[in-house]
Short mmCIF file of C-alpha atoms and ligand atoms in Angstrom, two decimals:
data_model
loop_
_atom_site.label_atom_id
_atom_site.label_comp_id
_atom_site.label_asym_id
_atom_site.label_seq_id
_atom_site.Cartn_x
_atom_site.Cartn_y
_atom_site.Cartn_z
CA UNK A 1 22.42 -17.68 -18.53
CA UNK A 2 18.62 -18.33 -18.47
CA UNK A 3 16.30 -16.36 -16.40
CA UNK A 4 12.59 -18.13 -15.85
CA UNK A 5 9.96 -15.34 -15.79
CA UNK A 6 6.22 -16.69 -14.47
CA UNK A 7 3.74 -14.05 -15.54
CA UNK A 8 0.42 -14.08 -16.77
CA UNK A 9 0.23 -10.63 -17.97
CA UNK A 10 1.53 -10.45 -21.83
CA UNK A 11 2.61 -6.73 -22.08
CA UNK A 12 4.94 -7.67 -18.59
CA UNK A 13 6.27 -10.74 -20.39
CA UNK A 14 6.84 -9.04 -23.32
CA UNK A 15 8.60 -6.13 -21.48
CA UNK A 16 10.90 -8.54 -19.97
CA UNK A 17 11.44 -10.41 -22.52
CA UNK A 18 12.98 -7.28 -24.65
CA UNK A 19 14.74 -6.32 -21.52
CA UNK A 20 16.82 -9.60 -20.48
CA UNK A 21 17.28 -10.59 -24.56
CA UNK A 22 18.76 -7.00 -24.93
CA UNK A 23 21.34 -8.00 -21.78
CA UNK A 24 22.16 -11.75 -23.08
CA UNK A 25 20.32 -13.58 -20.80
CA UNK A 26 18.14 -16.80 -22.61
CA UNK A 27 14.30 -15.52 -21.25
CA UNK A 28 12.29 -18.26 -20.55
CA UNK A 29 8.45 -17.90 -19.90
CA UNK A 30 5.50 -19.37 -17.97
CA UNK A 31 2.29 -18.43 -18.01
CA UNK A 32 1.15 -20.36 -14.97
CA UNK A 33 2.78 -21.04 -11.84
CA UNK A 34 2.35 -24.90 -12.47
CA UNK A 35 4.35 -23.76 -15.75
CA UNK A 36 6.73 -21.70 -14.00
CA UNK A 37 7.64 -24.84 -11.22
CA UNK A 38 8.20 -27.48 -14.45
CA UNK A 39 10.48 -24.60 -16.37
CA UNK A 40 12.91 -24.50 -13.28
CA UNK A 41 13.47 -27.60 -12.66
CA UNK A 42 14.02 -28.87 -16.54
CA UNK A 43 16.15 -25.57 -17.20
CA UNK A 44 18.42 -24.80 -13.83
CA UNK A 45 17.83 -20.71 -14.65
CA UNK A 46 20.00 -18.45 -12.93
CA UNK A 47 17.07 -16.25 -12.25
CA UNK A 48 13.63 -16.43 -11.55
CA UNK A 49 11.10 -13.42 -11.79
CA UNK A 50 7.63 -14.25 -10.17
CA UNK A 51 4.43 -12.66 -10.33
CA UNK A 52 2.68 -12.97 -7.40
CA UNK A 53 -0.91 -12.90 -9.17
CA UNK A 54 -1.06 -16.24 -11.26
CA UNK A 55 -4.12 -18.23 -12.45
CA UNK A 56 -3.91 -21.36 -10.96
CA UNK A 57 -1.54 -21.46 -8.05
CA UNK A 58 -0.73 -18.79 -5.79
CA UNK A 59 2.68 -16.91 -6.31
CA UNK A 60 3.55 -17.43 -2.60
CA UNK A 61 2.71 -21.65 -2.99
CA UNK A 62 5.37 -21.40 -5.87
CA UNK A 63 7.87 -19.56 -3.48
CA UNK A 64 7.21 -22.68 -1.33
CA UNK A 65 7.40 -25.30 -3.67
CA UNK A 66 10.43 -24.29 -5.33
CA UNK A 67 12.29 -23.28 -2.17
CA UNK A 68 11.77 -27.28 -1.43
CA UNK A 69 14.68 -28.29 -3.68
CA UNK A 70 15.95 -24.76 -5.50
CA UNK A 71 18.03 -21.88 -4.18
CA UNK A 72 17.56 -19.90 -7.32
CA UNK A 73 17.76 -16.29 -6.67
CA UNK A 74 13.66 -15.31 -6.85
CA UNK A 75 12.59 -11.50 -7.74
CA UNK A 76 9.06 -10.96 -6.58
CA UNK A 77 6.91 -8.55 -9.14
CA UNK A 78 4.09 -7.37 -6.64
CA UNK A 79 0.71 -5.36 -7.51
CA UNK A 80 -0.09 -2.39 -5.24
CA UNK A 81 -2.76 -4.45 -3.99
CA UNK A 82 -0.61 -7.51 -2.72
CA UNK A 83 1.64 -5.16 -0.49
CA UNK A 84 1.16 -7.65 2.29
CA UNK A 85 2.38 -10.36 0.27
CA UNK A 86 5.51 -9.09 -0.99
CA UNK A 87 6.55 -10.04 2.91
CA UNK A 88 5.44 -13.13 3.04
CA UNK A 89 7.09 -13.72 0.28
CA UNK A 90 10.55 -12.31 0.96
CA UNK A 91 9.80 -14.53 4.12
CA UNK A 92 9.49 -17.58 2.84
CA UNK A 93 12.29 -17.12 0.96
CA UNK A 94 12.21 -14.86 -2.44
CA UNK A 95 14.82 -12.47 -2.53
CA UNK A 96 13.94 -9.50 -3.51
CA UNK A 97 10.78 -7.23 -4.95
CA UNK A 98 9.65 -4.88 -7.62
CA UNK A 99 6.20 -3.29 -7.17
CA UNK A 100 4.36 -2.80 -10.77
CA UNK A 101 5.03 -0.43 -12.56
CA UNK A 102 8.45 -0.49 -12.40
CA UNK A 103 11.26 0.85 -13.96
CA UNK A 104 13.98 -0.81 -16.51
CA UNK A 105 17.32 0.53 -14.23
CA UNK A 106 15.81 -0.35 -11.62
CA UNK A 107 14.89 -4.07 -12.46
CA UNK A 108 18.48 -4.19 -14.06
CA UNK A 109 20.27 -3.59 -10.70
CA UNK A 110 17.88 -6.02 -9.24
CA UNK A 111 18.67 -8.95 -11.84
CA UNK A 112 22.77 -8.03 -11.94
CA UNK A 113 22.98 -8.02 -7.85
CA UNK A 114 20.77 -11.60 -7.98
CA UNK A 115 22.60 -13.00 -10.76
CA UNK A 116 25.94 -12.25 -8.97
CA UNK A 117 24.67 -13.93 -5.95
CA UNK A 118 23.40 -16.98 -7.40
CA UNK A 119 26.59 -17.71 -9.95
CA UNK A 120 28.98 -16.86 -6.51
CA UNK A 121 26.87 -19.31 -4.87
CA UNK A 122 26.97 -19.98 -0.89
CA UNK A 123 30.94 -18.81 -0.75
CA UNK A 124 31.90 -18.07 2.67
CA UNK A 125 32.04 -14.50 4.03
CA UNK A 126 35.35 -13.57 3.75
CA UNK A 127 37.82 -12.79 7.05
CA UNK A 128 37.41 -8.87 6.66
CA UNK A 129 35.05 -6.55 4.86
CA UNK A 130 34.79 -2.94 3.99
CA UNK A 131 32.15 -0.40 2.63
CA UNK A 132 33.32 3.69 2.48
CA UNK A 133 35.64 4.36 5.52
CA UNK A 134 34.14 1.24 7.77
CA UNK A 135 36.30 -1.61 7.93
CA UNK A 136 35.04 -4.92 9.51
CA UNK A 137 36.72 -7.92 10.53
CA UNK A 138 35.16 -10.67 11.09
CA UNK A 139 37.37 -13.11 12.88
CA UNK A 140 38.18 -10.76 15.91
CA UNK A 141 35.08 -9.04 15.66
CA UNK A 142 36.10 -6.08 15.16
CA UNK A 143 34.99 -2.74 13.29
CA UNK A 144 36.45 0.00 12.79
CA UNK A 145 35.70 3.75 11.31
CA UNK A 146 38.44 5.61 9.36
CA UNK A 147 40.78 3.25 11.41
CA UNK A 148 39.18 4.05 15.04
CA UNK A 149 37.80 1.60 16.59
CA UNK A 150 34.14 1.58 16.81
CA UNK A 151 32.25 -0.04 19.96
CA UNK A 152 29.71 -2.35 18.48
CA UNK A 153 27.07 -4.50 20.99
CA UNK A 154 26.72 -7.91 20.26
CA UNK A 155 23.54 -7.54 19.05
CA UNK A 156 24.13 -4.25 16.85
CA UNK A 157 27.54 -6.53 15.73
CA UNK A 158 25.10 -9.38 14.64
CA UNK A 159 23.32 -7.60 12.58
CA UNK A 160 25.77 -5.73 11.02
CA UNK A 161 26.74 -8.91 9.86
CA UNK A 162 23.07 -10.43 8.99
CA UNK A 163 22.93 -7.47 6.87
CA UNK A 164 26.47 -7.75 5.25
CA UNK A 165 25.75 -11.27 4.62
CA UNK A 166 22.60 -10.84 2.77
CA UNK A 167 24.44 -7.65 1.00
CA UNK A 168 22.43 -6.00 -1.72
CA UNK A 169 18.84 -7.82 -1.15
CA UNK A 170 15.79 -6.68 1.00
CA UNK A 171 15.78 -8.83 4.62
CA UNK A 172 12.62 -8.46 5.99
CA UNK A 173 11.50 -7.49 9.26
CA UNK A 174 11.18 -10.73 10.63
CA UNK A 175 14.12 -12.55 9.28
CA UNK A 176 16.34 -9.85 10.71
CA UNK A 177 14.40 -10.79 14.35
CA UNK A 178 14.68 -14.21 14.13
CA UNK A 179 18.66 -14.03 12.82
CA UNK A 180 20.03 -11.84 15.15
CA UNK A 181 17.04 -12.49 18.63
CA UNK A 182 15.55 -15.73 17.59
CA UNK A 183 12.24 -17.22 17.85
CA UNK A 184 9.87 -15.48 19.47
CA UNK A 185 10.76 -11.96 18.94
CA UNK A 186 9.19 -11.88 15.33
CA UNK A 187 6.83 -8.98 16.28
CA UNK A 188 9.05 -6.93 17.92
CA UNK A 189 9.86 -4.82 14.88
CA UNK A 190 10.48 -1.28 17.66
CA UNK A 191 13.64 -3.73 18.70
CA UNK A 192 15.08 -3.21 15.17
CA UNK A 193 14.17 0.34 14.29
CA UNK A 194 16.16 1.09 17.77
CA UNK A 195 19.48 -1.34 16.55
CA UNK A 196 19.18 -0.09 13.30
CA UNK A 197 19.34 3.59 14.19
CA UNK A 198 22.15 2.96 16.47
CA UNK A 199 23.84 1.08 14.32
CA UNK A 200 23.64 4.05 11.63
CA UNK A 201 24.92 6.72 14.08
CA UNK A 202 27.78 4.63 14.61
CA UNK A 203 28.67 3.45 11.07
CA UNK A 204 27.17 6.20 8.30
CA UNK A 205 28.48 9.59 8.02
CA UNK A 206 24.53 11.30 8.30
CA UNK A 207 22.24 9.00 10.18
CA UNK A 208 19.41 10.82 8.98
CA UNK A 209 20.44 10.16 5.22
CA UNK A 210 21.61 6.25 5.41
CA UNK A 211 23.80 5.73 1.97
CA UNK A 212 24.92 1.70 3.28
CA UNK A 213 21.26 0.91 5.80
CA UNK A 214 18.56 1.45 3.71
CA UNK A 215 14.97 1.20 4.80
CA UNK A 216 12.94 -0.89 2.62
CA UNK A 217 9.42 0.86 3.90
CA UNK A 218 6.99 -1.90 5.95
CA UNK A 219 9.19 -4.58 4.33
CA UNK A 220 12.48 -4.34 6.19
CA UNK A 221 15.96 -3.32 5.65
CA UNK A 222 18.39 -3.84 3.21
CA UNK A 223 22.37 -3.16 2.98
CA UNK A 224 24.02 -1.86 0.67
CA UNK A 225 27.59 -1.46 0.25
CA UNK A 226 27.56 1.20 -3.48
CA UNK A 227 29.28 -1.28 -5.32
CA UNK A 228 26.63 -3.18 -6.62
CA UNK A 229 25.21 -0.39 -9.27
CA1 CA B 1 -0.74 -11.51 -12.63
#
């Protein structure tokens, strides 16, 4: 299993490079995002981990360019100062962020929950799913809480499922709006902080302390269902 990391920064390379070697995975490097577009497409990685900050082409244009003909699972590695760009980039399609300095279980979890994504590859959601005591199935649309049936509206039901769907990985703000309202709601991030509270009161055991919806601060939300780690 290869994993293509585009970095310019040779301690970070060299870090990952002892990281993924130590879990089996063939490392691959670019130092350039020009470098980094060529290594995908003559390798077919499993992984790619991006640095945002490259010398010639923007980390976001790479994002773009490979998201033209690749559904590679992409992990974003963000400076403080390009905070703003980690959501463009997890808009335009990367799936999923580390801000520098990071730490090694924490980039593990990341790679094993991408990994698992991209080798199940687009597999349908399955006709029922459950996380703790919730229960969901899909095909009558129903969900359910230690057995009881819970009352979910349709829009707290879609995204439920949004999240469920993209299980494990940071959606942002504005994919959540246009997936569950559509177009033209993309600024109305109140809408989701309302939904999303609701829908923890009615699905986690302490709404205050989420364990399944987590907030992914000024980025968005992301589900997660314990298994994962
Ligand atoms: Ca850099």
């Amino acid at each position: 299993m290869q994993v293509v990391v585009i970095e310019d920064e040779g301690p970070i390379r060299r870090f990952l490079k002892t990281i993924l070697c130590s879990q089996g995975y063939d490392y691959l490097e670019a130092t350039s995002g020009k470098g980094g577009l060529e290594a995908v497409a003559l390798n077919r990685p499993v992984l790619v981990i991006l640095d945002l900050g490259l010398p010639d082409i923007d980390g976001l244009e790479v994002i773009k360019q490979l998201r033209d003909w690749s559904t590679v699972p992409i992990i974003i590695l963000s400076a403080r100062e390009q905070e703003g760009d980690k959501v463009r980039a997890l808009d335009l399609g990367a799936d999923d962020y580390l801000t520098k300095p990071f730490g090694v279980s924490e980039l593990l979890a990341r790679i094993r929950a991408a990994v698992r994504r991209s080798t199940k590859g687009s597999e349908e959601l399955p006709a029922t799913f459950s996380f703790a005591n919730v229960h969901v199935d899909f095909g009558s649309r129903l969900v359910s809480v230690d057995g009881k049936e819970v009352h979910l509206t349709p829009i707290e039901y879609k995204l439920l499922v949004t999240l469920i769907r993209h299980k494990g990985k940071v959606v942002t703000h504005n994919q959540l709006l246009m997936q569950v309202w559509g177009e033209g709601y993309n600024e109305e991030t109140q809408y989701l902080r309302v939904y999303m509270a609701q829908l923890r009161r009615k699905l986690e055991a302490d709404s205050r302390k989420p364990r399944f919806f987590l907030t992914e601060a000024g980025v968005g939300y992301r589900f997660k269902d314990g298994k994962d780690e």
